[in-house]
PDB file of C-alpha atoms in Angstrom:
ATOM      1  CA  UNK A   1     -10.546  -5.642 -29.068  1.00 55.00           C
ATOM      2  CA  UNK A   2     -11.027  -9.208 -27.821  1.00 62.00           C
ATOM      3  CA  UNK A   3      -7.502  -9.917 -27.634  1.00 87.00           C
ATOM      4  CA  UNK A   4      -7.046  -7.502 -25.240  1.00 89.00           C
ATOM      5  CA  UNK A   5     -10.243  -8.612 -23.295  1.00 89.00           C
ATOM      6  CA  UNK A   6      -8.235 -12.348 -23.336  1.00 90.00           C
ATOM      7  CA  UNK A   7      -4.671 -11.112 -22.660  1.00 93.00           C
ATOM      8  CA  UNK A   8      -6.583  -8.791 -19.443  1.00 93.00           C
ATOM      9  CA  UNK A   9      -8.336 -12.008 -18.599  1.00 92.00           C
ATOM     10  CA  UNK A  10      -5.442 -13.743 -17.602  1.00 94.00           C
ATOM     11  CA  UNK A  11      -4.307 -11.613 -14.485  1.00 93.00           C
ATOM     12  CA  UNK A  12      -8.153 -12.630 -12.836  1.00 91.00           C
ATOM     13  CA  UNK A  13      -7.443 -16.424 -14.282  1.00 91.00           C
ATOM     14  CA  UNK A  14      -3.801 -16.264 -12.362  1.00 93.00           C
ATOM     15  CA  UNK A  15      -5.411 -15.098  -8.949  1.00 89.00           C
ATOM     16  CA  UNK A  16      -7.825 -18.240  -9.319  1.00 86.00           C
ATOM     17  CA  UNK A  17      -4.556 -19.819  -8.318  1.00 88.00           C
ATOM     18  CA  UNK A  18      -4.051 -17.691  -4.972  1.00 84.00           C
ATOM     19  CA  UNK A  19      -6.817 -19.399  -2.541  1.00 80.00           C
ATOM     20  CA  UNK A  20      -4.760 -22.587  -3.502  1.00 85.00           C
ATOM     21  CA  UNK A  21      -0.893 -21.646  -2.229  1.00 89.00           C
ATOM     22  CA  UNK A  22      -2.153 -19.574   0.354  1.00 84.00           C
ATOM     23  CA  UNK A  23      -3.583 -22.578   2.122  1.00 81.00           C
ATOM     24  CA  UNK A  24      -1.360 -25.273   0.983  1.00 88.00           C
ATOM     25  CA  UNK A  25       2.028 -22.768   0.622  1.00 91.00           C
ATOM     26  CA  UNK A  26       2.090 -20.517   3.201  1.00 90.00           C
ATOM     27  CA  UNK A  27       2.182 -20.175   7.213  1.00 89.00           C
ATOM     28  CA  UNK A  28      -1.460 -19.901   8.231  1.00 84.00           C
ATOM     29  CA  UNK A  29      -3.165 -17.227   9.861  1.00 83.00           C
ATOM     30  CA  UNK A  30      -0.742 -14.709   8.298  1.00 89.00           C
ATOM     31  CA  UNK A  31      -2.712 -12.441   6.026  1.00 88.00           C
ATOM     32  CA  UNK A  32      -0.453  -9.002   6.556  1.00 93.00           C
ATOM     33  CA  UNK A  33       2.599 -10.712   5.889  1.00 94.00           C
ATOM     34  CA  UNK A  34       0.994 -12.610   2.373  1.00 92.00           C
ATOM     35  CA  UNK A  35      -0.019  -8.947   1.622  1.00 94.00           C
ATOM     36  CA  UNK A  36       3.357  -7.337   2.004  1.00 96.00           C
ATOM     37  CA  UNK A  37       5.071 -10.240   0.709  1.00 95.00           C
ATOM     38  CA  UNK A  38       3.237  -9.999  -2.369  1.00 95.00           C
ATOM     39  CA  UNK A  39       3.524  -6.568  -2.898  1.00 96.00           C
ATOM     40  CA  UNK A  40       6.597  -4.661  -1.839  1.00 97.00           C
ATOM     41  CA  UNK A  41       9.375  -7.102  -3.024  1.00 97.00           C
ATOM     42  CA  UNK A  42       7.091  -7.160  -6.718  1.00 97.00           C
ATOM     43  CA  UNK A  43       6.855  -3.470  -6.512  1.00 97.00           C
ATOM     44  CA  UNK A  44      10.627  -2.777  -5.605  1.00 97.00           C
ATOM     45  CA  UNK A  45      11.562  -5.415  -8.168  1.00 97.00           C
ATOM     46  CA  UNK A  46       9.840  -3.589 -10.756  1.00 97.00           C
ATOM     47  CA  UNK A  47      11.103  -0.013  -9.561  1.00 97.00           C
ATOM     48  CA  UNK A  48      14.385  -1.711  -9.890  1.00 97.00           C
ATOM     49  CA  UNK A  49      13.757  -2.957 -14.052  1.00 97.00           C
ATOM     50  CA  UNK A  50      12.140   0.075 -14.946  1.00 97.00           C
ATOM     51  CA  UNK A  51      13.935   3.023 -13.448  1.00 96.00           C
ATOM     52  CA  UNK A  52      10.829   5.678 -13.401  1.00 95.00           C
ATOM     53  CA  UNK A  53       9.821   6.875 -10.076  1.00 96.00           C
ATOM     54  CA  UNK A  54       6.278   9.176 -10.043  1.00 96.00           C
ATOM     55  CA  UNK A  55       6.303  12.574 -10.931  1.00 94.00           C
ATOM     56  CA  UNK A  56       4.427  15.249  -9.294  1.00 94.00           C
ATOM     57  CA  UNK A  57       0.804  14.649  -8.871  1.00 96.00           C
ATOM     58  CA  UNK A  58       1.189  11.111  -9.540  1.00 96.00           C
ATOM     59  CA  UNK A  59       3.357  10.613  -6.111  1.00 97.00           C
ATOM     60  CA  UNK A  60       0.292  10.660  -3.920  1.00 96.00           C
ATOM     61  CA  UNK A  61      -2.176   9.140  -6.727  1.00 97.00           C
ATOM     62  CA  UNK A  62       0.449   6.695  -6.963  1.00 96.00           C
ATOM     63  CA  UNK A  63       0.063   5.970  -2.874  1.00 97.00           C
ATOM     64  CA  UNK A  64      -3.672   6.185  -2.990  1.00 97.00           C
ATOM     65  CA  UNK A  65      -4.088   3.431  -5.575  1.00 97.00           C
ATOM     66  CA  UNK A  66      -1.562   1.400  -3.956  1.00 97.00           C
ATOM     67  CA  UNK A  67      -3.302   1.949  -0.497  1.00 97.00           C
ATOM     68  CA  UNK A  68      -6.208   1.070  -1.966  1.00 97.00           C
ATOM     69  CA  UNK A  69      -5.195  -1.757  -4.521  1.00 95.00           C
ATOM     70  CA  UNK A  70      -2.378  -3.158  -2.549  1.00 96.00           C
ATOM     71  CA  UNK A  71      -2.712  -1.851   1.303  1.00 96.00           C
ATOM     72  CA  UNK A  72      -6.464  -2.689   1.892  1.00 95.00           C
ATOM     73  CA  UNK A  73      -7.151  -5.079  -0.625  1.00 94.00           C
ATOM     74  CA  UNK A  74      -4.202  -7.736   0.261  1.00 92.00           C
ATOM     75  CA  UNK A  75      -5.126  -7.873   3.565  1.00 92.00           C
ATOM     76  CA  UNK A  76      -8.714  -7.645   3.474  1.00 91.00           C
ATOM     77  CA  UNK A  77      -8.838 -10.543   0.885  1.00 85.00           C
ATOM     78  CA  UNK A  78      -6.161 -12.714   2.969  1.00 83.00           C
ATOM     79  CA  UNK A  79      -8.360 -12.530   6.480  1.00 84.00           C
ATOM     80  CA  UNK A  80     -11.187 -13.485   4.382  1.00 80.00           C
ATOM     81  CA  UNK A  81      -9.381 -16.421   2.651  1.00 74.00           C
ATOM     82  CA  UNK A  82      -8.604 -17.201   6.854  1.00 73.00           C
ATOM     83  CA  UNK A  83     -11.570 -16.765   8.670  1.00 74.00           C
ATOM     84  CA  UNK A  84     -14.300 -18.388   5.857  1.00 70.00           C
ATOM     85  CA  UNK A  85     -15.065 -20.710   4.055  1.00 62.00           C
ATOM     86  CA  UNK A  86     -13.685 -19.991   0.307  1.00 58.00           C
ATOM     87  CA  UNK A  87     -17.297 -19.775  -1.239  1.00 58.00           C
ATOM     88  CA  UNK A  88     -18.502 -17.215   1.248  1.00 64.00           C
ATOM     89  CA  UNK A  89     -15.490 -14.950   0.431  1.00 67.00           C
ATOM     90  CA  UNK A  90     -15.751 -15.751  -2.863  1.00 70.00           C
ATOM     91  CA  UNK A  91     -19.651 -14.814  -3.169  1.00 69.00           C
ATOM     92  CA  UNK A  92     -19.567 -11.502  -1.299  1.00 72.00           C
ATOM     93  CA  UNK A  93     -16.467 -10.971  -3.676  1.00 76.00           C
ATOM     94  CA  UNK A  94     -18.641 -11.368  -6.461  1.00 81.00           C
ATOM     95  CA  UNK A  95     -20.182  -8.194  -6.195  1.00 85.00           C
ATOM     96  CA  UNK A  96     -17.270  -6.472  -6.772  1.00 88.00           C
ATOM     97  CA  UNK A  97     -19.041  -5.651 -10.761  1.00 87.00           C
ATOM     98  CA  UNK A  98     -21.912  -3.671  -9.537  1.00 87.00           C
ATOM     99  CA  UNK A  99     -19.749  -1.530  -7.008  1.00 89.00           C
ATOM    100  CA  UNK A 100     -17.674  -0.722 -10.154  1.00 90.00           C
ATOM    101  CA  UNK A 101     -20.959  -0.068 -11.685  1.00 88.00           C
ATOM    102  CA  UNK A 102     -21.653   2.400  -9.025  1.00 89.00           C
ATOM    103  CA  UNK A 103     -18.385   4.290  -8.618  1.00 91.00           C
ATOM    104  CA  UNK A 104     -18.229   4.219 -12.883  1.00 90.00           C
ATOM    105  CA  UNK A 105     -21.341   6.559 -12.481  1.00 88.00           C
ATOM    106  CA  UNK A 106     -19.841   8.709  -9.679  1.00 89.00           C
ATOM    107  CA  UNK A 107     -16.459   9.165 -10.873  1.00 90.00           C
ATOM    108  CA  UNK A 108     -16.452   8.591 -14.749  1.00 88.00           C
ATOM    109  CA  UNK A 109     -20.174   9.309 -15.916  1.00 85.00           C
ATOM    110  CA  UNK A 110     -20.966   5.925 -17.452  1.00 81.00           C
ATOM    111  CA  UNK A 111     -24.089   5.241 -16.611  1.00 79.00           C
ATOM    112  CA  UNK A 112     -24.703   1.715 -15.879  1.00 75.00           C
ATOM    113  CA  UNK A 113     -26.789  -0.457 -18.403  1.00 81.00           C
ATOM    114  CA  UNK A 114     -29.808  -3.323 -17.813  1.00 83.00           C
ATOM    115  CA  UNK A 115     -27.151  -5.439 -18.952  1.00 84.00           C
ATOM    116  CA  UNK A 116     -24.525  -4.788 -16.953  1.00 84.00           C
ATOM    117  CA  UNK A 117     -27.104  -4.862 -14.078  1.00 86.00           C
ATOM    118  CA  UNK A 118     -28.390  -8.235 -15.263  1.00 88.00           C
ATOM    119  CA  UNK A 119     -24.818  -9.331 -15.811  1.00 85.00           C
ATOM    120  CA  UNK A 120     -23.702  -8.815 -12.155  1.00 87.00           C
ATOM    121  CA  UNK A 121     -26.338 -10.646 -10.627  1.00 88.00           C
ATOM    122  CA  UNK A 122     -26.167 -13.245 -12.867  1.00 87.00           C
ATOM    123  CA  UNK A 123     -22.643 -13.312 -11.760  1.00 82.00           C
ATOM    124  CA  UNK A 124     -23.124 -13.257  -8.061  1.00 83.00           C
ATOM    125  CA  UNK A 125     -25.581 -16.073  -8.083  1.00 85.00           C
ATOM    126  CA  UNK A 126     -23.175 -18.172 -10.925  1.00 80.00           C
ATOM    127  CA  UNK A 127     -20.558 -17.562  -8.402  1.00 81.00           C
ATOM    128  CA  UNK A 128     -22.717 -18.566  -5.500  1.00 79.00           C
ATOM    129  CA  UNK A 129     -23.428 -22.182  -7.331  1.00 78.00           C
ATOM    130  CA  UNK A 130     -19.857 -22.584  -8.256  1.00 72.00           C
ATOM    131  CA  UNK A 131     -18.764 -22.336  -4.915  1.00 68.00           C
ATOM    132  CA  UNK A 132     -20.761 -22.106  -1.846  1.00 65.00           C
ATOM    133  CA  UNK A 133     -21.801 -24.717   0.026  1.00 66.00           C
ATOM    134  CA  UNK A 134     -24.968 -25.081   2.642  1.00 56.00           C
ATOM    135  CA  UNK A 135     -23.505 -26.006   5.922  1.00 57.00           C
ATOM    136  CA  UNK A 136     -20.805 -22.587   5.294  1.00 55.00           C
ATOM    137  CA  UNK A 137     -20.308 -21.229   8.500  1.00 59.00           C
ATOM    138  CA  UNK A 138     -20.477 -17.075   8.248  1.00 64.00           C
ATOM    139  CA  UNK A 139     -17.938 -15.267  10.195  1.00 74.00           C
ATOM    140  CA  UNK A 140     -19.357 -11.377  10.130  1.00 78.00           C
ATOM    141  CA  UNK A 141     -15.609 -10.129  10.676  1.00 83.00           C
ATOM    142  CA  UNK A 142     -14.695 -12.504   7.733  1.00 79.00           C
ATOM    143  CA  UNK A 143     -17.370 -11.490   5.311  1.00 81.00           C
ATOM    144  CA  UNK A 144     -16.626  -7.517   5.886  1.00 87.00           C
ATOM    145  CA  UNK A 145     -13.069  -8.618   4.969  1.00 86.00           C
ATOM    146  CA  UNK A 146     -14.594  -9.903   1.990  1.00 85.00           C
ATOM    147  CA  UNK A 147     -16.893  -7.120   1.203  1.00 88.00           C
ATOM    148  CA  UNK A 148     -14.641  -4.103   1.820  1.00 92.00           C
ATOM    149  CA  UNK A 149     -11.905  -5.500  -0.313  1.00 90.00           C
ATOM    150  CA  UNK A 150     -14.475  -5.873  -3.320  1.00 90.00           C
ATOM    151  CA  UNK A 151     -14.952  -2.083  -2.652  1.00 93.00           C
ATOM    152  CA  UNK A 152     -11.603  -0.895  -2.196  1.00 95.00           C
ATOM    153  CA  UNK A 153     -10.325  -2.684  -5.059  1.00 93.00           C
ATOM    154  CA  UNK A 154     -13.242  -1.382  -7.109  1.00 93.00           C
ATOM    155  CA  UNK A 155     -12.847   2.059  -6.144  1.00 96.00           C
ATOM    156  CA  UNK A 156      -8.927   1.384  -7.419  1.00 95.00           C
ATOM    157  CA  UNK A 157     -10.106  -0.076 -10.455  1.00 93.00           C
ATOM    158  CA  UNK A 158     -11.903   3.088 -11.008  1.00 94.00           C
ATOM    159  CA  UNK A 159      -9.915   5.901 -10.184  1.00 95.00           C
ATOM    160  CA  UNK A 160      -6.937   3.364 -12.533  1.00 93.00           C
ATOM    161  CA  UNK A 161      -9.161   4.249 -15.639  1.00 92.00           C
ATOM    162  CA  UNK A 162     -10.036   8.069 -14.224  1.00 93.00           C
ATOM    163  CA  UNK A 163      -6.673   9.117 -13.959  1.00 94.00           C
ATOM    164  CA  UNK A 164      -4.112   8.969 -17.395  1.00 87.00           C
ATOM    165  CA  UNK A 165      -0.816   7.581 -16.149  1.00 88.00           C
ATOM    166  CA  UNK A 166       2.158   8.984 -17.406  1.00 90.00           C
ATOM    167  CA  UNK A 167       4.698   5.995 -17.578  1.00 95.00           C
ATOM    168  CA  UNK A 168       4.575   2.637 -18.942  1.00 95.00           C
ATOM    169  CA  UNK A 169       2.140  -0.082 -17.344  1.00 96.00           C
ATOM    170  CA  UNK A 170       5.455  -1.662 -16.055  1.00 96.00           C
ATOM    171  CA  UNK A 171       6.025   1.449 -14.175  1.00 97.00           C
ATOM    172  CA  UNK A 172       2.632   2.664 -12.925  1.00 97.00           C
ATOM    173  CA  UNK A 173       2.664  -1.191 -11.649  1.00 97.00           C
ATOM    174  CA  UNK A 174       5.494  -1.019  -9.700  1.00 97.00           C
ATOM    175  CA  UNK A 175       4.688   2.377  -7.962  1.00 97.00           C
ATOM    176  CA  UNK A 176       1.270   1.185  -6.637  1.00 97.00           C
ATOM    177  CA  UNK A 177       3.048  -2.369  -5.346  1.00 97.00           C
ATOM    178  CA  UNK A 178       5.844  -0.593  -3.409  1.00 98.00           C
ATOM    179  CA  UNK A 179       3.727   2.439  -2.078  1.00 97.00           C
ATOM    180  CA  UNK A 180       1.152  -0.701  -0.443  1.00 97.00           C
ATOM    181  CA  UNK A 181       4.247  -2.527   0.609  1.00 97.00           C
ATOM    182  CA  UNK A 182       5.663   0.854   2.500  1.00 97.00           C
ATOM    183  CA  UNK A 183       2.358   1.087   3.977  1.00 97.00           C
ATOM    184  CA  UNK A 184       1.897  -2.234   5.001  1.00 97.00           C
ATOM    185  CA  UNK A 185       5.710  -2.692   5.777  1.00 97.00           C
ATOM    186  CA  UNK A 186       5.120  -1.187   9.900  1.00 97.00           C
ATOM    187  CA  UNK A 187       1.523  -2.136  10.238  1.00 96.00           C
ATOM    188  CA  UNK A 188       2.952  -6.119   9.543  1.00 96.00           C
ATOM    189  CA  UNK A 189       5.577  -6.080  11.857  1.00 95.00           C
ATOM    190  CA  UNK A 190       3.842  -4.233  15.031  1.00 95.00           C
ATOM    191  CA  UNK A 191       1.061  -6.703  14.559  1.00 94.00           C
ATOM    192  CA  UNK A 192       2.023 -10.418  12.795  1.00 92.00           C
ATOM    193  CA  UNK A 193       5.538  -9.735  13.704  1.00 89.00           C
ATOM    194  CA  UNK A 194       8.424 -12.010  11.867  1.00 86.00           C
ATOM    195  CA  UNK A 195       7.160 -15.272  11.831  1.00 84.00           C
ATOM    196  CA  UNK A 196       9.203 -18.092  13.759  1.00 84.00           C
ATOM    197  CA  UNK A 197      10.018 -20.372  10.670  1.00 87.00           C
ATOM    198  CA  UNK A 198       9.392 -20.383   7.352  1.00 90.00           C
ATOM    199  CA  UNK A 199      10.324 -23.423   4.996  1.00 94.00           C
ATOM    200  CA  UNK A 200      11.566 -23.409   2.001  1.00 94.00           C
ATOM    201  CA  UNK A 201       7.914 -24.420   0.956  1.00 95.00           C
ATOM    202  CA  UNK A 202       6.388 -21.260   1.889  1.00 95.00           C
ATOM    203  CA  UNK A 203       9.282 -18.895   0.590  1.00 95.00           C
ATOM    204  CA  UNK A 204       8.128 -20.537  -3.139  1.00 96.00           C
ATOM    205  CA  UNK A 205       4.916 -19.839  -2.208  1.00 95.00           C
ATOM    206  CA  UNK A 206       5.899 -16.539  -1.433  1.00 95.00           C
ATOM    207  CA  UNK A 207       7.850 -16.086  -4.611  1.00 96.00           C
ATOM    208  CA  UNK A 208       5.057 -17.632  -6.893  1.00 96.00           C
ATOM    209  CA  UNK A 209       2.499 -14.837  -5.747  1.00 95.00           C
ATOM    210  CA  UNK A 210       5.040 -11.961  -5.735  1.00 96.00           C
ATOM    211  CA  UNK A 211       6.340 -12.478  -9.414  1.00 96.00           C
ATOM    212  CA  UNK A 212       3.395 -14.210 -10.923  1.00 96.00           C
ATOM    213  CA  UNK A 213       0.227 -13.347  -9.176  1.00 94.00           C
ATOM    214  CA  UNK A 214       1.603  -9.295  -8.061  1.00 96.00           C
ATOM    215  CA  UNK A 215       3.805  -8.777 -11.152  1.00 97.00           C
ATOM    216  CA  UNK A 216       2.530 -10.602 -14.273  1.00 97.00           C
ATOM    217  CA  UNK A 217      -1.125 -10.407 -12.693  1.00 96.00           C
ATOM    218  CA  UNK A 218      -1.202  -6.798 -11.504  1.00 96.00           C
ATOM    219  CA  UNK A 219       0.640  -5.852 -14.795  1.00 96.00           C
ATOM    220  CA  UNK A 220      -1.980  -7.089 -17.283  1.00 96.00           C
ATOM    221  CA  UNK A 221      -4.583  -6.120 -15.021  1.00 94.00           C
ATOM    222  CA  UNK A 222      -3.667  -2.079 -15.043  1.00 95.00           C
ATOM    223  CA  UNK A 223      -2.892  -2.578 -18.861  1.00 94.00           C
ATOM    224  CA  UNK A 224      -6.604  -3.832 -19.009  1.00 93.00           C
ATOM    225  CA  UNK A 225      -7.609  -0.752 -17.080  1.00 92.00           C
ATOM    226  CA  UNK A 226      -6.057   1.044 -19.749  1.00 92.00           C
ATOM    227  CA  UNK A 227      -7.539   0.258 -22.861  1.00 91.00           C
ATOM    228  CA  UNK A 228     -10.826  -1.612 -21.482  1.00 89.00           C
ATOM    229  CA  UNK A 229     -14.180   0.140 -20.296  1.00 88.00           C
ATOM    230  CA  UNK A 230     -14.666  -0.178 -16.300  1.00 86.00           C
ATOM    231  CA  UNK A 231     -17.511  -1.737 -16.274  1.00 83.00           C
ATOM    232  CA  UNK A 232     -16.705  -4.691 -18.788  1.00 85.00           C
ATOM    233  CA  UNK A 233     -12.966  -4.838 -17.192  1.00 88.00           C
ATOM    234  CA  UNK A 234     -14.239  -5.759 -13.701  1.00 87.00           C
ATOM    235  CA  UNK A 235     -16.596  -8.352 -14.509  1.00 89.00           C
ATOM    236  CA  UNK A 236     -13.433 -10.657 -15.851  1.00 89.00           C
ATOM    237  CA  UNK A 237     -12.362 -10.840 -12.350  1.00 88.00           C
ATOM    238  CA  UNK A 238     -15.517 -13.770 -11.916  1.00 87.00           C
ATOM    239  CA  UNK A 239     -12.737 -15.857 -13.673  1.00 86.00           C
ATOM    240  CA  UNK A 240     -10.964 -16.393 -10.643  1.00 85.00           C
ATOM    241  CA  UNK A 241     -13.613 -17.995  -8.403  1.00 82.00           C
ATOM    242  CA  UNK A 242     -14.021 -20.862 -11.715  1.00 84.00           C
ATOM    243  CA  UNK A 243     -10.301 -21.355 -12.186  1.00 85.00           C
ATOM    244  CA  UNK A 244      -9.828 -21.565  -7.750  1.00 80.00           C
ATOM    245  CA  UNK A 245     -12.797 -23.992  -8.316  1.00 79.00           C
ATOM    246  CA  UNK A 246     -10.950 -25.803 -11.345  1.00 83.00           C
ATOM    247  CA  UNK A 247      -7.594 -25.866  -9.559  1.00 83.00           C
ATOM    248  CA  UNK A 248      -9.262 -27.372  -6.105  1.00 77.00           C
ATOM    249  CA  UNK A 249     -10.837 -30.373  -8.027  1.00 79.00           C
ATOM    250  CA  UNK A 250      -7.348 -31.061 -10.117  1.00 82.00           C
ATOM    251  CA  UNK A 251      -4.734 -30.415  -7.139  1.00 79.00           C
ATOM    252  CA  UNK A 252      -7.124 -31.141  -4.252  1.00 71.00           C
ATOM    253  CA  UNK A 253      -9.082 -33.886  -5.174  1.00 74.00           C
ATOM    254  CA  UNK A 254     -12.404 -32.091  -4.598  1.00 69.00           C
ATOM    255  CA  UNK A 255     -15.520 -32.845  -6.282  1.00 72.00           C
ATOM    256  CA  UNK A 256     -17.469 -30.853  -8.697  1.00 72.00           C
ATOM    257  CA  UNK A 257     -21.153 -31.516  -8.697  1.00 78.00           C
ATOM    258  CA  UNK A 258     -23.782 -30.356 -11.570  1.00 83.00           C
ATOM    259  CA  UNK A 259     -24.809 -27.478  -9.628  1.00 80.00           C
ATOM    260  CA  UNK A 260     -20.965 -26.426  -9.679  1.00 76.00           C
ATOM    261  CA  UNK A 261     -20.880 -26.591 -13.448  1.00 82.00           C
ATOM    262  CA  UNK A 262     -23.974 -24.616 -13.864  1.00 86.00           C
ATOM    263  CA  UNK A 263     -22.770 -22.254 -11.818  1.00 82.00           C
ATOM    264  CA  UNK A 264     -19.454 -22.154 -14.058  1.00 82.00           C
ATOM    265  CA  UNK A 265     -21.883 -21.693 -16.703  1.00 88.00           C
ATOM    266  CA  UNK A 266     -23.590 -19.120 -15.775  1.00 87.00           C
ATOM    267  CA  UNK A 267     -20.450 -16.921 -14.609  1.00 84.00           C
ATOM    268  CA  UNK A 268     -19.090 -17.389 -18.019  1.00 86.00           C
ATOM    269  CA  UNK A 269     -22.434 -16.372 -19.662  1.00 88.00           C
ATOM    270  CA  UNK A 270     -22.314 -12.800 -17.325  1.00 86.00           C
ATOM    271  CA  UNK A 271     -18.629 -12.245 -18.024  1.00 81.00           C
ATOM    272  CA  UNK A 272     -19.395 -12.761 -22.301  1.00 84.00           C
ATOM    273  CA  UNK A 273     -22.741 -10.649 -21.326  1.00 84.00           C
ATOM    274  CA  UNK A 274     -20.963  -7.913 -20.150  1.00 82.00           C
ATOM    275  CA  UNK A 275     -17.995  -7.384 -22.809  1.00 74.00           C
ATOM    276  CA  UNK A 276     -20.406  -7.494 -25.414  1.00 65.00           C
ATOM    277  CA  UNK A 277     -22.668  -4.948 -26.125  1.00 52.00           C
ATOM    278  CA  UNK A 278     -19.605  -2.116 -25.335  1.00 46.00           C
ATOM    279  CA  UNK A 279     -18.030  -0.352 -27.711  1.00 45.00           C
ATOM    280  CA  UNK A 280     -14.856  -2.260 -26.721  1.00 40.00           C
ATOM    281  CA  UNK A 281     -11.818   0.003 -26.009  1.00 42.00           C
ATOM    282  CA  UNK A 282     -11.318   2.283 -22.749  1.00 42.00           C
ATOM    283  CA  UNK A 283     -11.152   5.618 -24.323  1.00 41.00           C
ATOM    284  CA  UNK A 284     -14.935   6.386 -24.800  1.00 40.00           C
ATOM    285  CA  UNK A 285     -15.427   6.150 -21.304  1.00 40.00           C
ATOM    286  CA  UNK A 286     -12.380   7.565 -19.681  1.00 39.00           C
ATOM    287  CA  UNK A 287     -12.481  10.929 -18.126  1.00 39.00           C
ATOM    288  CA  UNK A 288      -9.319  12.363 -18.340  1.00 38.00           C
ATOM    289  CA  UNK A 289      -8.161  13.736 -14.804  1.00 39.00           C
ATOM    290  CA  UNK A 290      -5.182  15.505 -13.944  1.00 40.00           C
ATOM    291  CA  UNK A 291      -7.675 -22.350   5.058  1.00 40.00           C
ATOM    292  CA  UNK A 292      -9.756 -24.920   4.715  1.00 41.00           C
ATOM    293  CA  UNK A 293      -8.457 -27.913   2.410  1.00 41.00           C
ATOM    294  CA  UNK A 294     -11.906 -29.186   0.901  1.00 42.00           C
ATOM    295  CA  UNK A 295     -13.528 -25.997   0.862  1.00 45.00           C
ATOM    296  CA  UNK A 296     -14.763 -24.030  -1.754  1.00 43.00           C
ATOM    297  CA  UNK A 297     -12.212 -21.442  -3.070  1.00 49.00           C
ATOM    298  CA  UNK A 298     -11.636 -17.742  -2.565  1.00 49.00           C
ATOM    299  CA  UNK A 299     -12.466 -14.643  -4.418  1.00 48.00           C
ATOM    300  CA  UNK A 300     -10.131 -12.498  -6.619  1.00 57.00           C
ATOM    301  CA  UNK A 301      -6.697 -11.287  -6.319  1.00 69.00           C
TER     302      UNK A 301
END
């Protein structure tokens, strides 16, 4: 139904705001700590409201998706955010669609459509209009960062609609926040440590992306999962490179130029692309199974 496509959109449109407090918000060069910040005290909150722990099976799927999800993701998107400039990430991010694709085929035998095809390069080069620039400097560590979190989080996003979860979307939300907050909990501290101050500034910031961008986000996000095919689901995370873009030329002053709008354009045109045509509701393709201010913005999550 489209009002679950629009009510699934909004956890992408919510991470277009992330690229804007981590630089602004938060202590730079601190991507472990953003990760585990974001996810364990969200994930421990929600354990907390909803009283269900896993059950059986569902103890290490629950650690897998939240290693995956959570534990790589986080991290891998927040030393991209660091080390390039926001359109890079954001571009290499972009082909986070066709690795869904990919897996989709692998793990859930949907075979992948012209359209969809069409769709995700569409949406890499929108994306690459909206948001890179020509004098971007490429980091290689920076744009693996950027690449391995569009596959880890696909992968997630994958074995999410594989796998039937047995609790509430509340639930199955908090156990995959918590189990990448335990894993990232001793990896953080043996190698960021406790940083030396933190201002009341960056503790909001920290607040904002546990309860809104881990919590609300991540919640309609895995509910989206749910009911929505894979491969329409994933393309609605191209929303968050034009909201990051929208957000940067409100809050930051910076310019958006005709090519920019295009771009917009055309991500919007691959997103509508690739939820129409579907059949519109998860079930006929789920297989049941046991910091630079001025830059262009960053990629999903």
């Amino acid at each position: 139904m489209l009002s679950n496509r629009v009510v699934t959109a909004l956890g992408p449109a919510i991470w277009g705001t992330t690229y804007f407090v981590t630089t602004e918000h938060l202590p730079p060069d601190r991507p472990l700590l953003a990760a585990l910040l974001r996810s364990l005290p969200a994930g421990l909150l929600l354990l907390a409201v909803t009283r269900r722990l896993p059950v059986g099976i569902w103890w290490w799927r629950s650690l897998l998706l939240g290693a995956l999800n959570m534990a790589a993701f986080l991290p891998l998107l927040y030393v991209a955010a660091y080390r390039l400039p926001g359109g890079v990430a954001a571009t290499v991010g972009a082909v986070q669609p066709l690795v869904v694709a990919g897996f989709a085929a692998l793990f859930l035998g949907q075979r992948s459509t012209a359209r969809v095809a069409l769709a995700g390069v569409a949406g890499v080069a929108g994306v690459s209009l909206l948001v890179l620039r020509a004098n971007a400097a490429l980091d290689w560590l920076g744009v693996a960062a950027a690449l391995g979190g569009a596959v880890v989080m696909a992968l997630g996003t994958v074995l999410g609609k594989r796998w039937t979860p047995p609790a509430p979307v509340l639930a199955t939300t908090g156990w995959q926040l918590a189990a990448g907050g335990v894993l990232l909990l001793p990896v953080t501290l043996a190698v960021e440590g406790v940083p030396p101050r933190v201002t009341g500034e960056n503790v909001a910031g920290y607040a904002y992306l546990a309860l809104v961008g881990a919590v609300l986000a991540y919640a309609l996000w895995f509910r989206g999962i749910r009911l929505l095919p894979a491969t329409e689901v994933t393309f609605l995370t191209l929303l968050s490179p034009v909201v990051a873009a929208a957000v940067g030329w409100l809050a930051l002053d910076q310019e958006l130029t005709a090519a920019q709008l295009v771009g917009a354009a055309v991500v919007l045109a691959a997103l509508v692309a690739a939820q129409t045509g579907g059949r519109g509701g998860g079930a006929d393709h789920r297989v049941r199974g046991g910091r630079r201010r001025g830059s262009a913005p960053a990629a999903t999550g």
